[in-house]
XYZ file of C-alpha atoms in Angstrom:
456
model
C 45.670 -99.140 139.859
C 48.529 -97.797 137.466
C 52.281 -98.421 137.918
C 52.677 -95.338 137.559
C 53.694 -94.686 134.110
C 51.070 -91.710 133.506
C 50.381 -88.131 131.454
C 51.281 -84.877 132.573
C 48.710 -82.451 134.094
C 49.210 -80.424 131.413
C 47.778 -83.502 129.588
C 45.295 -84.438 131.431
C 44.045 -80.448 132.073
C 44.606 -81.849 136.047
C 46.354 -79.720 138.211
C 45.303 -76.350 139.453
C 42.080 -77.020 138.159
C 40.965 -79.533 140.314
C 38.361 -79.491 142.715
C 39.575 -79.802 146.920
C 36.832 -82.172 146.749
C 38.639 -84.951 145.724
C 41.594 -86.541 146.126
C 45.221 -85.051 144.747
C 46.766 -87.891 142.823
C 49.214 -88.455 140.346
C 47.444 -88.516 137.722
C 45.652 -85.182 138.838
C 48.150 -83.058 141.739
C 46.316 -80.559 144.070
C 47.511 -77.001 143.876
C 48.323 -75.154 147.000
C 50.053 -72.614 148.588
C 54.294 -74.557 147.795
C 53.101 -75.556 144.629
C 51.497 -79.771 142.771
C 50.494 -81.501 146.033
C 50.610 -86.229 144.911
C 48.716 -87.968 146.821
C 50.645 -91.519 146.709
C 48.540 -95.006 148.282
C 51.015 -97.250 147.583
C 49.372 -100.991 146.609
C 50.054 -103.729 148.703
C 50.652 -103.730 152.346
C 53.806 -102.888 152.909
C 57.226 -100.937 151.036
C 60.479 -102.511 151.066
C 63.369 -99.928 152.818
C 64.494 -99.427 149.464
C 61.411 -97.858 147.863
C 60.942 -95.937 150.328
C 64.413 -93.970 149.854
C 63.217 -93.754 146.357
C 60.293 -91.576 146.858
C 62.095 -89.489 149.349
C 65.091 -88.851 147.022
C 63.129 -88.463 144.498
C 60.417 -85.785 146.850
C 63.354 -84.404 147.002
C 64.480 -83.622 143.362
C 61.020 -83.171 142.052
C 58.985 -81.883 145.106
C 60.695 -79.785 147.318
C 61.373 -82.940 149.924
C 58.262 -82.710 152.818
C 57.151 -85.174 152.741
C 53.858 -86.359 154.860
C 51.845 -89.192 156.295
C 47.903 -88.299 156.114
C 45.670 -89.247 158.456
C 44.443 -92.426 156.845
C 48.257 -93.710 155.723
C 48.806 -92.179 152.853
C 52.316 -90.148 151.646
C 51.276 -87.132 150.252
C 54.664 -84.597 148.677
C 55.007 -81.532 148.238
C 56.078 -78.406 145.957
C 56.284 -80.482 142.842
C 55.744 -78.824 139.285
C 53.624 -79.670 136.218
C 57.083 -79.477 134.316
C 58.636 -82.083 137.451
C 55.117 -84.553 137.944
C 55.534 -86.398 135.341
C 59.742 -87.359 136.124
C 57.889 -88.183 139.950
C 55.501 -91.065 138.581
C 58.537 -92.162 136.049
C 61.138 -92.087 139.400
C 58.547 -93.944 141.416
C 57.358 -96.716 137.897
C 61.674 -97.259 138.227
C 61.769 -98.216 141.687
C 59.109 -100.544 140.828
C 56.066 -99.218 143.207
C 52.992 -100.007 142.276
C 50.188 -97.069 143.743
C 46.556 -97.448 143.902
C 44.522 -95.181 141.619
C 40.945 -94.608 142.316
C 38.144 -96.584 145.538
C 40.574 -96.737 148.990
C 40.177 -100.238 150.372
C 41.606 -99.731 153.649
C 43.360 -102.359 155.775
C 44.771 -102.271 159.084
C 48.397 -101.168 158.276
C 49.448 -104.814 160.469
C 47.150 -106.977 158.991
C 48.451 -110.007 159.103
C 50.982 -110.257 161.541
C 48.552 -108.761 164.451
C 48.251 -111.436 166.908
C 45.512 -109.977 168.144
C 43.764 -109.957 164.371
C 40.221 -112.193 164.439
C 41.406 -112.998 160.876
C 43.119 -112.047 158.457
C 41.656 -108.903 156.183
C 44.175 -109.138 153.253
C 42.549 -111.303 151.111
C 38.703 -109.998 151.248
C 40.538 -107.002 150.198
C 42.758 -108.264 147.369
C 39.660 -110.374 145.885
C 37.499 -107.495 146.332
C 40.323 -104.797 144.966
C 40.108 -107.369 142.143
C 36.520 -106.916 141.385
C 35.600 -103.337 141.571
C 38.633 -102.945 138.565
C 37.839 -105.444 136.798
C 33.798 -104.331 136.664
C 32.578 -103.771 133.709
C 31.130 -100.765 132.932
C 33.544 -99.193 136.037
C 32.077 -98.171 138.451
C 31.267 -93.626 138.877
C 31.643 -93.272 142.644
C 32.235 -90.507 144.408
C 35.891 -88.793 144.945
C 36.153 -90.383 147.985
C 34.069 -92.646 149.165
C 36.592 -95.872 150.616
C 35.822 -99.463 151.815
C 37.308 -100.532 155.068
C 37.896 -104.031 155.636
C 39.340 -104.643 159.409
C 40.190 -108.187 161.208
C 39.488 -106.565 164.827
C 43.225 -106.201 165.755
C 44.884 -104.490 168.037
C 45.760 -101.316 165.656
C 42.746 -101.746 164.161
C 40.544 -98.947 162.442
C 37.146 -98.515 163.727
C 38.487 -94.872 164.131
C 38.790 -94.857 160.593
C 36.032 -93.108 159.105
C 34.409 -95.365 156.110
C 31.713 -95.241 153.963
C 31.086 -99.381 153.463
C 32.991 -101.359 156.290
C 33.554 -105.247 157.464
C 34.686 -105.709 160.645
C 35.753 -109.045 161.905
C 33.669 -111.187 164.861
C 33.620 -113.843 166.617
C 31.226 -115.990 166.958
C 29.892 -119.625 168.335
C 31.031 -121.031 164.246
C 34.105 -119.175 164.300
C 34.810 -115.535 162.390
C 31.725 -113.491 161.208
C 32.395 -110.666 159.058
C 29.740 -107.992 160.011
C 28.966 -105.143 157.753
C 27.997 -101.552 157.790
C 27.241 -98.285 156.803
C 28.695 -94.865 157.222
C 31.364 -92.664 160.129
C 33.873 -95.258 162.358
C 33.022 -98.867 163.653
C 31.753 -97.026 166.971
C 29.113 -94.759 164.899
C 28.309 -96.733 161.144
C 24.535 -97.992 160.490
C 24.547 -101.678 161.246
C 23.267 -104.257 158.107
C 23.920 -107.781 159.423
C 26.788 -110.674 159.273
C 28.400 -112.137 155.856
C 30.682 -114.700 155.874
C 32.838 -117.573 153.702
C 32.819 -116.118 150.250
C 29.238 -113.893 150.661
C 31.464 -109.867 151.593
C 32.675 -109.602 148.198
C 29.626 -109.141 146.479
C 27.796 -108.068 149.000
C 30.190 -104.885 148.762
C 30.235 -105.278 144.446
C 26.276 -105.141 145.097
C 26.393 -101.971 147.293
C 28.672 -100.766 144.980
C 26.717 -100.985 141.998
C 23.794 -99.226 144.314
C 25.945 -95.973 145.428
C 26.875 -96.017 141.546
C 23.635 -96.203 140.498
C 22.836 -93.395 142.523
C 24.983 -90.475 141.752
C 28.948 -89.257 141.721
C 27.997 -88.261 144.514
C 26.112 -91.166 146.720
C 28.295 -92.307 149.751
C 27.631 -95.319 152.157
C 25.322 -93.176 154.779
C 22.979 -92.150 152.233
C 21.674 -96.010 151.532
C 18.538 -97.593 153.941
C 20.745 -100.416 156.276
C 17.923 -102.336 156.730
C 16.796 -101.847 152.890
C 21.106 -103.663 152.074
C 19.890 -105.962 154.506
C 17.786 -107.475 152.330
C 19.924 -106.393 149.391
C 22.861 -107.939 150.486
C 21.089 -111.745 151.678
C 22.334 -110.586 155.097
C 22.407 -112.100 158.582
C 21.195 -110.728 161.065
C 23.619 -108.286 163.207
C 24.943 -110.204 165.879
C 25.299 -106.860 167.454
C 27.847 -104.090 167.084
C 30.134 -104.636 167.339
C 32.834 -103.197 169.797
C 35.713 -100.981 169.533
C 39.215 -101.431 171.063
C 38.936 -100.906 174.784
C 41.767 -98.630 173.932
C 43.586 -97.000 171.427
C 46.747 -98.338 171.066
C 48.794 -95.568 170.316
C 50.968 -96.358 167.763
C 54.885 -94.711 168.332
C 56.600 -97.521 170.226
C 58.213 -101.335 170.348
C 55.172 -103.575 170.124
C 55.759 -107.925 170.321
C 54.280 -109.276 167.315
C 54.487 -112.726 168.930
C 56.265 -115.157 167.361
C 56.267 -112.860 164.654
C 59.892 -110.996 166.971
C 58.276 -107.343 167.389
C 57.617 -103.834 165.460
C 58.950 -99.954 166.010
C 56.162 -97.611 165.690
C 56.759 -93.907 165.235
C 54.940 -90.767 164.276
C 55.918 -88.550 162.493
C 55.806 -84.803 164.226
C 53.420 -82.458 163.236
C 52.164 -84.914 160.110
C 55.099 -83.930 157.864
C 58.780 -84.985 156.949
C 61.614 -83.623 155.708
C 62.772 -86.933 152.954
C 66.360 -86.293 153.589
C 66.350 -86.995 157.397
C 63.199 -89.487 156.416
C 65.801 -90.816 154.167
C 69.429 -90.867 157.278
C 66.745 -92.805 159.990
C 66.466 -95.299 157.040
C 69.376 -95.753 156.143
C 70.567 -96.508 159.776
C 67.488 -98.638 160.836
C 68.455 -100.274 157.554
C 71.925 -101.055 158.891
C 69.956 -102.508 162.029
C 67.717 -105.006 159.843
C 64.657 -103.612 159.115
C 63.591 -104.819 155.659
C 60.155 -102.874 155.308
C 57.871 -100.077 156.757
C 53.972 -100.101 156.813
C 52.162 -97.036 156.665
C 49.173 -96.439 159.851
C 46.473 -94.026 160.385
C 47.257 -90.625 162.766
C 50.995 -89.862 161.005
C 52.459 -92.426 161.377
C 54.577 -95.975 160.721
C 55.814 -99.439 161.947
C 58.874 -100.476 160.323
C 59.532 -104.105 160.214
C 62.512 -106.208 160.848
C 63.714 -105.641 163.572
C 64.773 -107.616 166.816
C 63.410 -106.643 170.401
C 67.306 -105.032 170.807
C 67.813 -103.126 167.149
C 64.709 -102.189 167.881
C 65.680 -100.145 171.035
C 68.409 -99.068 168.612
C 66.067 -97.820 166.132
C 63.704 -96.021 168.378
C 66.922 -93.726 170.212
C 67.536 -92.676 166.815
C 64.122 -92.326 164.951
C 64.233 -89.557 168.752
C 67.297 -87.665 167.533
C 65.448 -87.555 163.546
C 62.775 -85.343 165.904
C 60.556 -88.620 164.922
C 57.403 -89.455 167.544
C 58.383 -92.063 170.060
C 56.833 -92.732 172.347
C 53.034 -92.763 173.448
C 53.180 -89.707 175.420
C 55.199 -86.957 173.260
C 53.207 -83.098 173.906
C 52.961 -83.626 170.035
C 50.856 -87.250 170.011
C 47.449 -85.003 170.974
C 47.868 -81.274 167.745
C 46.295 -81.909 164.370
C 48.332 -79.898 162.179
C 47.779 -79.181 158.329
C 49.964 -77.769 156.048
C 49.384 -73.961 157.205
C 50.132 -70.957 155.403
C 53.865 -71.996 154.056
C 51.941 -75.208 151.863
C 48.224 -73.791 151.436
C 47.376 -70.551 149.258
C 44.141 -71.306 151.662
C 45.815 -70.777 154.919
C 45.721 -68.074 157.560
C 48.120 -69.732 160.008
C 51.355 -71.194 159.564
C 50.582 -74.384 162.135
C 53.825 -75.597 162.379
C 55.146 -72.691 163.527
C 52.224 -72.164 166.200
C 52.547 -76.155 166.741
C 56.109 -75.999 167.665
C 54.940 -72.806 170.482
C 52.021 -74.947 171.665
C 54.633 -77.283 172.564
C 56.930 -74.765 174.638
C 54.549 -72.603 175.874
C 51.477 -74.547 176.821
C 52.368 -78.207 178.198
C 49.796 -78.624 180.453
C 47.034 -79.101 177.708
C 49.756 -81.352 176.124
C 48.994 -84.773 178.925
C 47.443 -86.732 176.212
C 43.763 -86.666 177.330
C 42.295 -83.857 174.046
C 43.570 -82.253 171.825
C 44.702 -78.980 170.176
C 43.099 -78.651 166.516
C 45.545 -76.080 164.552
C 43.730 -75.258 161.535
C 44.816 -72.290 158.499
C 41.834 -71.989 157.655
C 38.204 -73.057 158.459
C 38.260 -76.298 155.875
C 39.830 -77.981 158.961
C 41.303 -80.457 156.060
C 43.188 -81.897 158.929
C 40.979 -82.613 161.617
C 36.867 -82.492 160.189
C 34.954 -83.274 163.578
C 35.236 -81.689 166.000
C 38.125 -80.742 168.741
C 38.453 -79.771 172.778
C 40.200 -76.800 171.674
C 40.966 -75.553 168.644
C 42.451 -72.811 166.671
C 41.551 -71.079 163.501
C 43.295 -68.826 160.769
C 41.914 -66.094 159.897
C 42.799 -62.310 157.591
C 42.433 -60.541 160.884
C 43.912 -63.225 163.544
C 43.148 -66.187 165.608
C 39.689 -67.588 167.139
C 39.373 -70.397 169.480
C 36.831 -72.723 169.011
C 35.988 -74.481 172.252
C 34.575 -77.718 171.780
C 34.654 -77.436 168.078
C 35.785 -77.712 164.771
C 37.233 -75.348 162.639
C 33.780 -74.449 161.368
C 32.632 -73.367 164.347
C 31.704 -69.765 165.833
C 35.057 -68.532 167.375
C 34.505 -67.523 170.743
C 37.717 -65.886 171.214
C 40.439 -63.864 169.165
C 44.256 -63.404 169.288
C 46.559 -61.694 166.599
C 49.883 -63.311 165.839
C 51.698 -61.023 169.051
C 49.810 -62.159 171.255
C 49.373 -65.325 170.698
C 51.841 -66.592 172.442
C 50.826 -64.428 175.740
C 47.562 -66.556 174.733
C 48.623 -69.997 175.378
C 50.029 -69.110 178.308
C 47.472 -67.874 180.205
C 45.366 -72.095 179.047
C 48.175 -73.907 180.551
C 48.083 -70.796 183.220
C 44.512 -71.867 183.379
C 44.811 -75.394 183.694
C 47.513 -75.331 185.845
C 46.549 -73.499 188.697
C 43.028 -75.204 188.297
C 43.285 -79.236 187.553
C 43.056 -81.521 190.551
C 44.744 -83.854 192.102
C 44.103 -86.802 189.193
C 42.151 -84.744 186.848
C 42.959 -84.273 183.402
C 43.703 -81.398 180.966
C 40.483 -82.310 179.628
C 38.312 -82.988 182.381
C 39.647 -79.453 183.825
C 38.376 -77.389 181.068
C 35.543 -79.747 181.046
C 35.198 -78.513 184.421
C 35.762 -74.671 184.109
C 33.270 -74.142 181.065
C 33.779 -72.645 177.682
C 32.863 -69.133 179.026
C 35.589 -69.661 181.395
C 38.448 -70.823 178.489
C 37.236 -68.393 176.264
C 38.082 -66.315 178.398
C 41.524 -67.533 179.153
C 42.647 -67.234 175.840
C 41.414 -63.428 175.334
C 42.391 -61.320 178.098
C 43.929 -63.216 181.268
């Protein structure tokens, strides 16, 4: 863990030479199209409003003022230079913000206050961080290896990919922790169940095993049966059921006796620091005390009452935040695009806004439109129903695939608006009563969708 008294990138030899398989941090920023990028994973479940405002001020003073919340719920600051990274680290340290470095140990955003959770995951997550940090010698693990400790609540991490997953499940004897490896909760390989004090040493043993396999080993590389015996797990009760429905974060959510939380999303994963500061200052005047970062480019505002949450929600809408589950922007996944990444061939934020204005029939929430500046697909590695990919020659459409898939149709900058309009018209003219955009496109088939995009 680091308290942000970090060396400059010139001292560490990091910055532009950092490989993209690793995670950008204050100690090792990543070179992008708009300068250096750092990812901040605050240590702890909440950030007070003054601390977030301090981060926003630092983003303006030492970067380009653009703040992002990643798909996993981490902060990213953009537009830094080697000369300004040490000043950013100092500013974050002066604000008494502790940044977690190294192994990602993640708990749900409302851990400990989610009324639907089966068990509070924070004690296990805290003990696990301590055990990992104290391990000697230090474990050398894959850069993006992650551990999820999920209490099984309303806003759980079932959809988040993890190498090692502990998920609370209910049994006749009380809550136990289901252990699985690799993937989302639905696709992970079940290992078994653990109770009492067993989860922490079991996970440390698995991390030790991964370290012996080399610095690229991931949870998916392990044999679940061997790990079950290795960790002395009880047989799995069954694969943990994923939540019946994904609860959208934007909105006002009751927390039983704890009042409410206001869920908000960033428009296309980014916000200007000045807009975030303006909103948080207004929210603080209404009683807001802290925020909790959340997956899906979102965050929760804590400390509001039912009445003040509604006022804050209106203020957030005026600043451009996503405030409802039916916001059409919820259905669009974008990377930084050509304005923020040297590898990108598409200005994704502009295309996203054009998509909202030109093709609303696609954005009913039943599917995801992925706008990727290049074939790497950083914003959404998994397949989407519709993926638009930037390339030197223009834009390719991948139907039911990821950004690295083979496009089945193409257009250029001049033809993008017409291509999107044709897709919108295809859905509107062919959708049956009550049918979703996803069902309509599936029924029509990839060939017809591609033909509409390319030539009408």
